[in-house]
Structure formats: C-alpha cells, structure tokens
CSV table of C-alpha atoms in Angstrom, one decimal:
chain,number,residue,atom,x,y,z
A,798,MET,CA,0.0,0.0,0.0
A,799,LYS,CA,1.2,3.5,-0.8
A,800,VAL,CA,0.8,5.8,2.2
A,801,ALA,CA,1.2,9.6,2.0
A,802,LEU,CA,2.4,11.6,5.0
A,803,ILE,CA,1.4,15.2,4.9
A,804,GLN,CA,4.0,17.0,6.9
A,805,GLN,CA,3.4,20.8,6.9
A,806,LYS,CA,3.5,24.1,8.8
A,807,PHE,CA,0.8,26.5,9.8
A,808,HIS,CA,0.4,29.3,7.1
A,809,GLY,CA,-1.1,32.0,9.3
A,810,SER,CA,-4.7,31.3,8.7
A,811,LYS,CA,-7.0,28.3,8.4
A,812,GLU,CA,-7.9,29.2,4.8
A,813,ALA,CA,-4.2,29.4,3.6
A,814,THR,CA,-3.3,26.3,5.5
A,815,ASN,CA,-6.2,24.2,4.2
A,816,GLN,CA,-5.3,25.3,0.6
A,817,ARG,CA,-1.7,24.1,1.1
A,818,THR,CA,-3.0,20.8,2.6
A,819,ILE,CA,-5.3,20.3,-0.4
A,820,GLU,CA,-2.3,20.8,-2.8
A,821,LEU,CA,-0.3,18.2,-0.9
A,822,ILE,CA,-3.2,15.7,-0.9
A,823,ARG,CA,-3.6,16.2,-4.6
A,824,GLU,CA,0.1,15.6,-5.0
A,825,ALA,CA,-0.3,12.4,-3.0
A,826,ALA,CA,-3.2,11.2,-5.1
A,827,GLU,CA,-1.3,11.9,-8.3
A,828,GLY,CA,1.6,9.9,-6.9
A,829,GLY,CA,-0.6,6.8,-6.4
A,830,ALA,CA,-1.2,7.1,-2.7
A,831,GLU,CA,-4.2,5.1,-1.4
A,832,LEU,CA,-4.1,6.3,2.2
A,833,VAL,CA,-3.3,9.9,3.1
A,834,VAL,CA,-2.5,11.0,6.7
A,835,CYS,CA,-2.6,14.6,7.9
A,836,GLN,CA,-1.0,15.8,11.1
A,837,GLU,CA,-2.8,16.6,14.4
A,838,LEU,CA,-5.1,19.7,14.2
A,839,HIS,CA,-3.8,20.4,10.7
A,840,GLN,CA,-6.2,23.3,9.9
A,841,THR,CA,-4.9,25.7,12.5
A,842,GLN,CA,-2.0,26.7,14.7
A,843,TYR,CA,-1.3,24.5,17.7
A,844,PHE,CA,-3.4,26.7,20.0
A,845,CYS,CA,-2.8,24.7,23.2
A,846,GLN,CA,0.4,26.6,24.1
A,847,GLY,CA,-1.8,28.7,26.4
A,848,GLU,CA,-5.2,28.7,28.0
A,849,ASP,CA,-7.5,31.2,26.3
A,850,THR,CA,-11.3,30.7,25.8
A,851,LYS,CA,-11.2,32.5,22.4
A,852,PHE,CA,-9.6,29.4,20.9
A,853,PHE,CA,-12.8,27.4,21.4
A,854,ASP,CA,-14.2,29.4,18.5
A,855,LEU,CA,-11.9,27.4,16.2
A,856,ALA,CA,-14.4,24.5,16.7
A,857,ASN,CA,-17.5,26.5,15.7
A,858,GLU,CA,-17.3,25.4,12.1
A,859,TRP,CA,-16.6,21.8,13.0
A,860,GLU,CA,-19.6,20.3,11.2
A,861,GLU,CA,-18.6,22.2,8.0
A,862,ASP,CA,-15.1,21.0,8.4
A,863,VAL,CA,-16.2,17.3,8.6
A,864,LYS,CA,-18.1,17.7,5.3
A,865,PHE,CA,-15.2,19.7,3.7
A,866,TRP,CA,-12.6,17.0,4.2
A,867,GLY,CA,-15.0,14.3,3.0
A,868,HIS,CA,-15.3,16.3,-0.2
A,869,VAL,CA,-11.5,16.5,-0.5
A,870,ALA,CA,-11.2,12.7,0.0
A,871,LYS,CA,-13.8,12.1,-2.8
A,872,GLN,CA,-12.2,14.6,-5.2
A,873,ASN,CA,-8.8,12.8,-4.9
A,874,GLY,CA,-10.1,9.2,-4.5
A,875,VAL,CA,-8.1,8.5,-1.4
A,876,VAL,CA,-8.7,7.2,2.1
A,877,LEU,CA,-8.0,10.3,4.2
A,878,VAL,CA,-7.2,10.8,7.9
A,879,ALA,CA,-8.1,14.3,9.0
A,880,SER,CA,-7.6,15.7,12.5
A,881,LEU,CA,-10.3,18.1,13.7
A,882,PHE,CA,-11.3,20.2,16.7
A,883,GLU,CA,-14.8,18.8,17.5
A,884,LYS,CA,-17.5,20.8,19.3
A,885,ARG,CA,-19.7,18.2,20.7
A,886,ALA,CA,-21.9,20.5,22.8
A,887,ASP,CA,-21.5,23.9,24.5
A,888,GLY,CA,-18.4,23.5,26.7
A,889,LEU,CA,-17.7,20.0,25.5
A,890,TYR,CA,-14.9,19.6,23.0
A,891,HIS,CA,-12.8,16.7,21.6
A,892,ASN,CA,-9.6,16.3,19.6
A,893,THR,CA,-11.0,14.1,17.0
A,894,ALA,CA,-9.6,12.3,14.0
A,895,TYR,CA,-11.9,11.4,11.1
A,896,VAL,CA,-11.3,8.7,8.5
A,897,TYR,CA,-12.9,9.2,5.1
A,898,GLU,CA,-13.4,6.6,2.4
A,899,LYS,CA,-12.4,7.2,-1.2
A,900,ASP,CA,-16.0,8.2,-2.0
A,901,GLY,CA,-16.0,10.8,0.7
A,902,SER,CA,-18.1,8.9,3.2
A,903,ILE,CA,-17.1,8.7,6.8
A,904,ALA,CA,-15.5,5.4,7.6
A,905,GLY,CA,-15.1,6.2,11.3
A,906,ARG,CA,-13.7,8.6,13.9
A,907,TYR,CA,-11.4,8.4,16.9
A,908,ARG,CA,-11.5,10.8,19.9
A,909,LYS,CA,-8.1,11.3,21.5
A,910,MET,CA,-8.0,9.3,24.7
A,911,HIS,CA,-4.8,10.5,26.5
A,912,ILE,CA,-4.8,14.2,27.0
A,913,PRO,CA,-1.6,16.0,28.2
A,914,ASP,CA,-1.3,19.0,30.5
A,915,ASP,CA,2.3,20.3,30.4
A,916,PRO,CA,3.9,23.7,29.8
A,917,GLY,CA,3.1,24.7,26.3
A,918,PHE,CA,0.8,21.7,25.8
A,919,TYR,CA,-2.3,22.6,27.9
A,920,GLU,CA,-4.7,20.3,26.2
A,921,LYS,CA,-6.8,19.4,29.2
A,922,PHE,CA,-8.1,23.0,29.1
A,923,TYR,CA,-9.5,22.3,25.6
A,924,PHE,CA,-10.2,18.6,25.2
A,925,THR,CA,-12.4,16.2,27.0
A,926,PRO,CA,-10.9,12.7,27.0
A,927,GLY,CA,-12.3,10.4,24.2
A,928,ASP,CA,-15.1,8.0,25.0
A,929,LEU,CA,-15.1,5.9,21.8
A,930,GLY,CA,-12.5,3.5,23.0
A,931,PHE,CA,-9.6,2.0,21.1
A,932,GLU,CA,-11.5,0.7,18.2
A,933,PRO,CA,-9.9,0.3,14.7
A,934,ILE,CA,-11.7,1.7,11.7
A,935,ASP,CA,-12.4,-0.5,8.7
A,936,THR,CA,-11.6,1.0,5.3
A,937,SER,CA,-11.1,-0.2,1.7
A,938,VAL,CA,-7.3,-0.2,2.4
A,939,GLY,CA,-7.5,-2.2,5.6
A,940,ARG,CA,-8.4,-1.9,9.3
A,941,LEU,CA,-6.7,1.3,10.7
A,942,GLY,CA,-5.6,1.6,14.3
A,943,LEU,CA,-5.9,5.4,14.6
A,944,LEU,CA,-4.5,7.1,17.7
A,945,VAL,CA,-3.5,10.7,18.3
A,946,CYS,CA,-0.3,12.3,19.6
A,947,TRP,CA,-0.1,11.8,23.4
A,948,ASP,CA,-1.5,8.3,22.8
A,949,GLN,CA,1.9,7.6,21.2
A,950,TRP,CA,3.5,7.1,24.6
A,951,TYR,CA,1.2,4.4,25.8
A,952,PRO,CA,1.9,0.8,24.8
A,953,GLU,CA,-1.6,-0.2,26.1
A,954,ALA,CA,-3.3,1.9,23.4
A,955,ALA,CA,-1.3,0.3,20.6
A,956,ARG,CA,-1.8,-3.2,22.1
A,957,LEU,CA,-5.6,-2.8,22.3
A,958,MET,CA,-5.7,-1.6,18.7
A,959,ALA,CA,-3.6,-4.7,17.7
A,960,LEU,CA,-5.8,-7.0,19.7
A,961,ARG,CA,-8.9,-5.7,17.9
A,962,GLY,CA,-7.3,-6.5,14.6
A,963,ALA,CA,-5.7,-3.3,13.4
A,964,LYS,CA,-3.4,-3.8,10.4
A,965,ILE,CA,-1.5,-0.6,10.9
A,966,LEU,CA,-1.0,2.0,13.7
A,967,ILE,CA,-1.4,5.6,12.7
A,968,TYR,CA,-0.5,8.7,14.8
A,969,PRO,CA,-1.3,12.3,13.7
A,970,THR,CA,0.8,14.4,16.0
A,971,ALA,CA,2.1,17.9,17.0
A,972,ILE,CA,5.3,17.8,19.0
A,973,GLY,CA,8.4,19.9,19.1
A,974,TRP,CA,11.1,21.6,21.1
A,975,PHE,CA,11.4,24.7,23.2
A,976,GLU,CA,14.4,26.6,21.9
A,977,SER,CA,15.6,27.2,25.5
A,978,ASP,CA,16.3,23.4,25.9
A,979,SER,CA,19.9,22.3,25.4
A,980,SER,CA,20.8,20.5,22.2
A,981,GLU,CA,21.4,17.3,24.3
A,982,GLU,CA,17.9,17.5,25.8
A,983,LYS,CA,16.4,18.0,22.3
A,984,ILE,CA,18.1,14.9,21.1
A,985,ARG,CA,16.9,12.9,24.1
A,986,GLN,CA,13.3,14.0,23.5
A,987,LEU,CA,13.3,13.2,19.8
A,988,ASP,CA,15.0,9.9,20.3
A,989,ALA,CA,12.5,8.9,23.0
A,990,TRP,CA,9.6,9.8,20.7
A,991,VAL,CA,10.9,7.7,17.9
A,992,ALA,CA,11.9,4.8,20.1
A,993,VAL,CA,8.6,4.3,21.9
A,994,GLN,CA,6.7,4.2,18.6
A,995,ARG,CA,9.2,1.9,17.0
A,996,GLY,CA,8.6,-0.3,20.0
A,997,HIS,CA,4.9,-0.4,19.2
A,998,ALA,CA,5.7,-1.7,15.8
A,999,VAL,CA,8.0,-4.4,17.2
A,1000,ALA,CA,5.7,-5.5,20.1
A,1001,ASN,CA,2.6,-5.7,17.8
A,1002,SER,CA,4.3,-6.8,14.6
A,1003,LEU,CA,2.5,-3.9,12.8
A,1004,PRO,CA,3.7,-1.0,10.6
A,1005,VAL,CA,3.5,2.4,12.4
A,1006,VAL,CA,3.0,5.7,10.7
A,1007,ALA,CA,3.5,9.1,12.5
A,1008,VAL,CA,2.9,12.5,10.9
A,1009,ASN,CA,4.2,15.6,12.7
A,1010,ARG,CA,4.0,19.3,11.8
A,1011,VAL,CA,7.0,21.6,11.2
A,1012,GLY,CA,7.7,25.2,11.7
A,1013,PHE,CA,8.0,27.6,14.6
A,1014,GLU,CA,4.7,28.8,16.3
A,1015,GLU,CA,4.8,31.6,18.7
A,1016,ASP,CA,3.2,31.3,22.1
A,1017,GLN,CA,0.4,33.9,21.9
A,1018,SER,CA,0.0,34.0,25.7
A,1019,GLY,CA,3.5,35.4,26.0
A,1020,ALA,CA,4.3,32.9,28.8
A,1021,MET,CA,6.9,31.2,26.6
A,1022,ASP,CA,8.6,31.9,23.3
A,1023,GLY,CA,6.8,29.2,21.4
A,1024,ILE,CA,7.4,25.7,19.9
A,1025,LYS,CA,9.7,24.6,17.1
A,1026,PHE,CA,7.9,21.6,15.7
A,1027,TRP,CA,10.4,18.9,14.9
A,1028,GLY,CA,8.9,17.2,11.9
A,1029,ASN,CA,10.6,13.8,11.6
A,1030,SER,CA,7.5,12.1,10.4
A,1031,PHE,CA,8.2,8.4,9.9
A,1032,VAL,CA,7.1,4.9,8.9
A,1033,PHE,CA,8.4,1.7,10.6
A,1034,GLY,CA,7.7,-1.8,9.4
A,1035,ALA,CA,6.4,-4.8,11.3
A,1036,GLN,CA,9.9,-5.5,12.8
A,1037,GLY,CA,10.6,-1.9,13.6
A,1038,GLU,CA,12.7,-1.4,10.5
A,1039,GLU,CA,12.8,2.1,9.3
A,1040,LEU,CA,11.0,2.5,6.0
A,1041,PHE,CA,11.0,6.3,6.0
A,1042,ARG,CA,12.1,9.3,8.1
A,1043,ALA,CA,11.4,12.9,7.2
A,1044,ASP,CA,13.7,15.8,8.2
A,1045,SER,CA,12.9,18.5,10.7
A,1046,GLU,CA,12.1,21.4,8.4
A,1047,SER,CA,10.5,20.4,5.1
A,1048,GLU,CA,6.8,20.8,4.3
A,1049,GLU,CA,6.1,18.0,1.8
A,1050,CYS,CA,4.0,15.1,0.8
A,1051,TYR,CA,6.0,11.9,1.4
A,1052,ILE,CA,4.8,8.7,-0.2
A,1053,VAL,CA,5.9,5.4,1.3
A,1054,ASP,CA,5.3,1.9,0.2
A,1055,ILE,CA,4.3,-0.5,3.0
A,1056,ASP,CA,4.1,-4.3,2.6
A,1057,MET,CA,0.8,-5.0,4.3
A,1058,LYS,CA,1.4,-8.8,4.2
A,1059,ARG,CA,4.6,-8.5,6.2
A,1060,SER,CA,2.9,-8.5,9.6
A,1061,GLU,CA,1.6,-12.0,9.2
A,1062,GLU,CA,5.0,-13.3,8.1
A,1063,VAL,CA,6.6,-11.7,11.1
A,1064,ARG,CA,4.0,-13.0,13.6
A,1065,ARG,CA,4.5,-16.5,12.4
A,1066,ILE,CA,8.1,-16.3,13.4
A,1067,TRP,CA,7.7,-14.0,16.4
A,1068,PRO,CA,4.3,-15.1,18.0
A,1069,PHE,CA,4.2,-12.4,20.7
A,1070,LEU,CA,0.4,-12.5,20.8
A,1071,ARG,CA,0.4,-16.3,21.3
A,1072,ASP,CA,2.7,-16.1,24.3
A,1073,ARG,CA,1.0,-13.3,26.2
A,1074,ARG,CA,0.3,-14.3,29.9
A,1075,ILE,CA,-3.2,-12.9,29.9
A,1076,ASP,CA,-3.8,-14.8,33.2
A,1077,GLU,CA,-1.3,-12.6,34.9
A,1078,TYR,CA,-2.1,-9.1,33.6
A,1079,GLN,CA,-5.0,-8.2,35.9
A,1080,ASN,CA,-3.0,-5.5,37.7
A,1081,LEU,CA,-2.6,-3.5,34.5
A,1082,THR,CA,-5.9,-1.9,35.2
A,1083,LYS,CA,-4.5,-0.3,38.4
A,1084,ARG,CA,-3.1,3.2,38.4
A,1085,PHE,CA,-0.1,2.0,40.4
A,1086,ILE,CA,0.7,-1.2,42.3
A,1087,ASP,CA,1.4,-0.1,45.9
C-alpha cells in the first residue's frame, strides 16, 4: 500500500493552511497514494500553548469541516485521515480524527484518549478525553488503528488496537522543542519519541505511521517563546525497520510503500500474541501497584 504523510506548517490562517493541505493531498493522489494521513489539528495553529477561551471558537465550524474533508477525499479518490477540533456541545470539545473513504463517506472517527497538560501543551483545558474506546476503523485499504499524539507514549493503546485486529497503527501528532532546551535535551526527547513508537511496531508486529508538523509557532499567551515543531514524520515496518524518516524542516507530501502482508509473516516467526500471559495481567488496570 502506498501511504502519503502530509508534513506541513501553519500558514497564518485556516484558509491558507487548508489550501496548502489540499495541494499536498492532490500531489499524494497523483503519486498513487491510497491512504493519506494529515498531522494533528492540521487546519490551525497549535493553539494549546496557552489557556484562552477564544480558541474554542476554532471549533465553531466543526460540522462544516467534517463535510469539507470528505469532499476533498472524494475529489482525490483517497482514504483520508483528518484531525479536527470537535465541538460536541457547548463547553464540551474533543480532539477528533476522522477517516474518510475514497467516495468521501465517513468510515469512522477516533477521539483522542490520552490528554496532556504540560507547559506549552495545555490540552486538558480544551479537550475532553475520548469516549469511543480504542476501536480500529475498517476501510477499503484495511483496518486502521488510529490514535493521536499523546497516545503515542502508551503501549496499552497500541496493544488494544492490535488485539482488535488493526493492520496498521497511525499517529497524527504535534510535538516539538522549546528553543531554550539544550541540544542534548532536544536529542533525548526526539529519540524517545521515535523509540517508543518503534517499540509499538515491534511489540505488535505492525507497521507504524506518525505524521508531525514543522515550523515555529509563537506562544500567543506570552508565557513562553513558542514551539519549534520537529517534523521527523516516519514509517516503521512490522519488525521496527525504518521505512522512511522525514527531516525537521520540510513541508512536503511523502509517499511510502508499506508491505501489508509483512505483519503475518513476522507474527508466524515471532508469535508475541500467542505467548502473552493474559492470566497474569490483571494489575494492568490499576493506576499503580502499591
């Protein structure tokens, strides 16, 4: 399967950014991509650097956004993963990823389950934790295990998607550095981000796709300078082999070939699911084992 990763920056407005996204999706379709994955909250700036109620207005056109990206998927004949700011009700919002079929219909959606609350990433102020569970989404290109950003750090989420039959793990994300961090700390953070997701590929014998944004975005609250998003979108194969790695700067459509039959071949030799001691895992449902 040809998968397109749309790694891009924010272009100052929703309209300009969407136009650039559409251009990259068109490029993906012309290049033969069947599945196109956009980064987290790709329509706007990453507004969670501060806590400001005005940013909830970005979700006011949510229903129109859902229809808009369905139309884009249909125009280009691709299965499309779009990441949207969902207004479910007054005062109730989700970080929600939608999957569209090639005909523009909605194949499914996933509401981000793990919500961070850290300096520069104040997502708990904006997003209610998801309540749709870790359920893969069936499409014409396979069963997609769609997760979002902070979910990347949790092996439980990846495992549950695998146990429900996902054939690929997909992570739209928005993560970067603070320029005040040392170069050594920046390397440690990036390496940890890559390593944990590579581990999901190995532990579940599934390909993993992560799509991150690039560019510097100022902290409009003034509390910090801002975030330099580190790009590095990647694809790992079912044994954790690197199939693709983007750089930290380029705004591009990257098309990667993934052998979707490889997972079964790997699982026959490395039967991790067979050897799980499910009779001894009860304590995994505890916050901490005192």
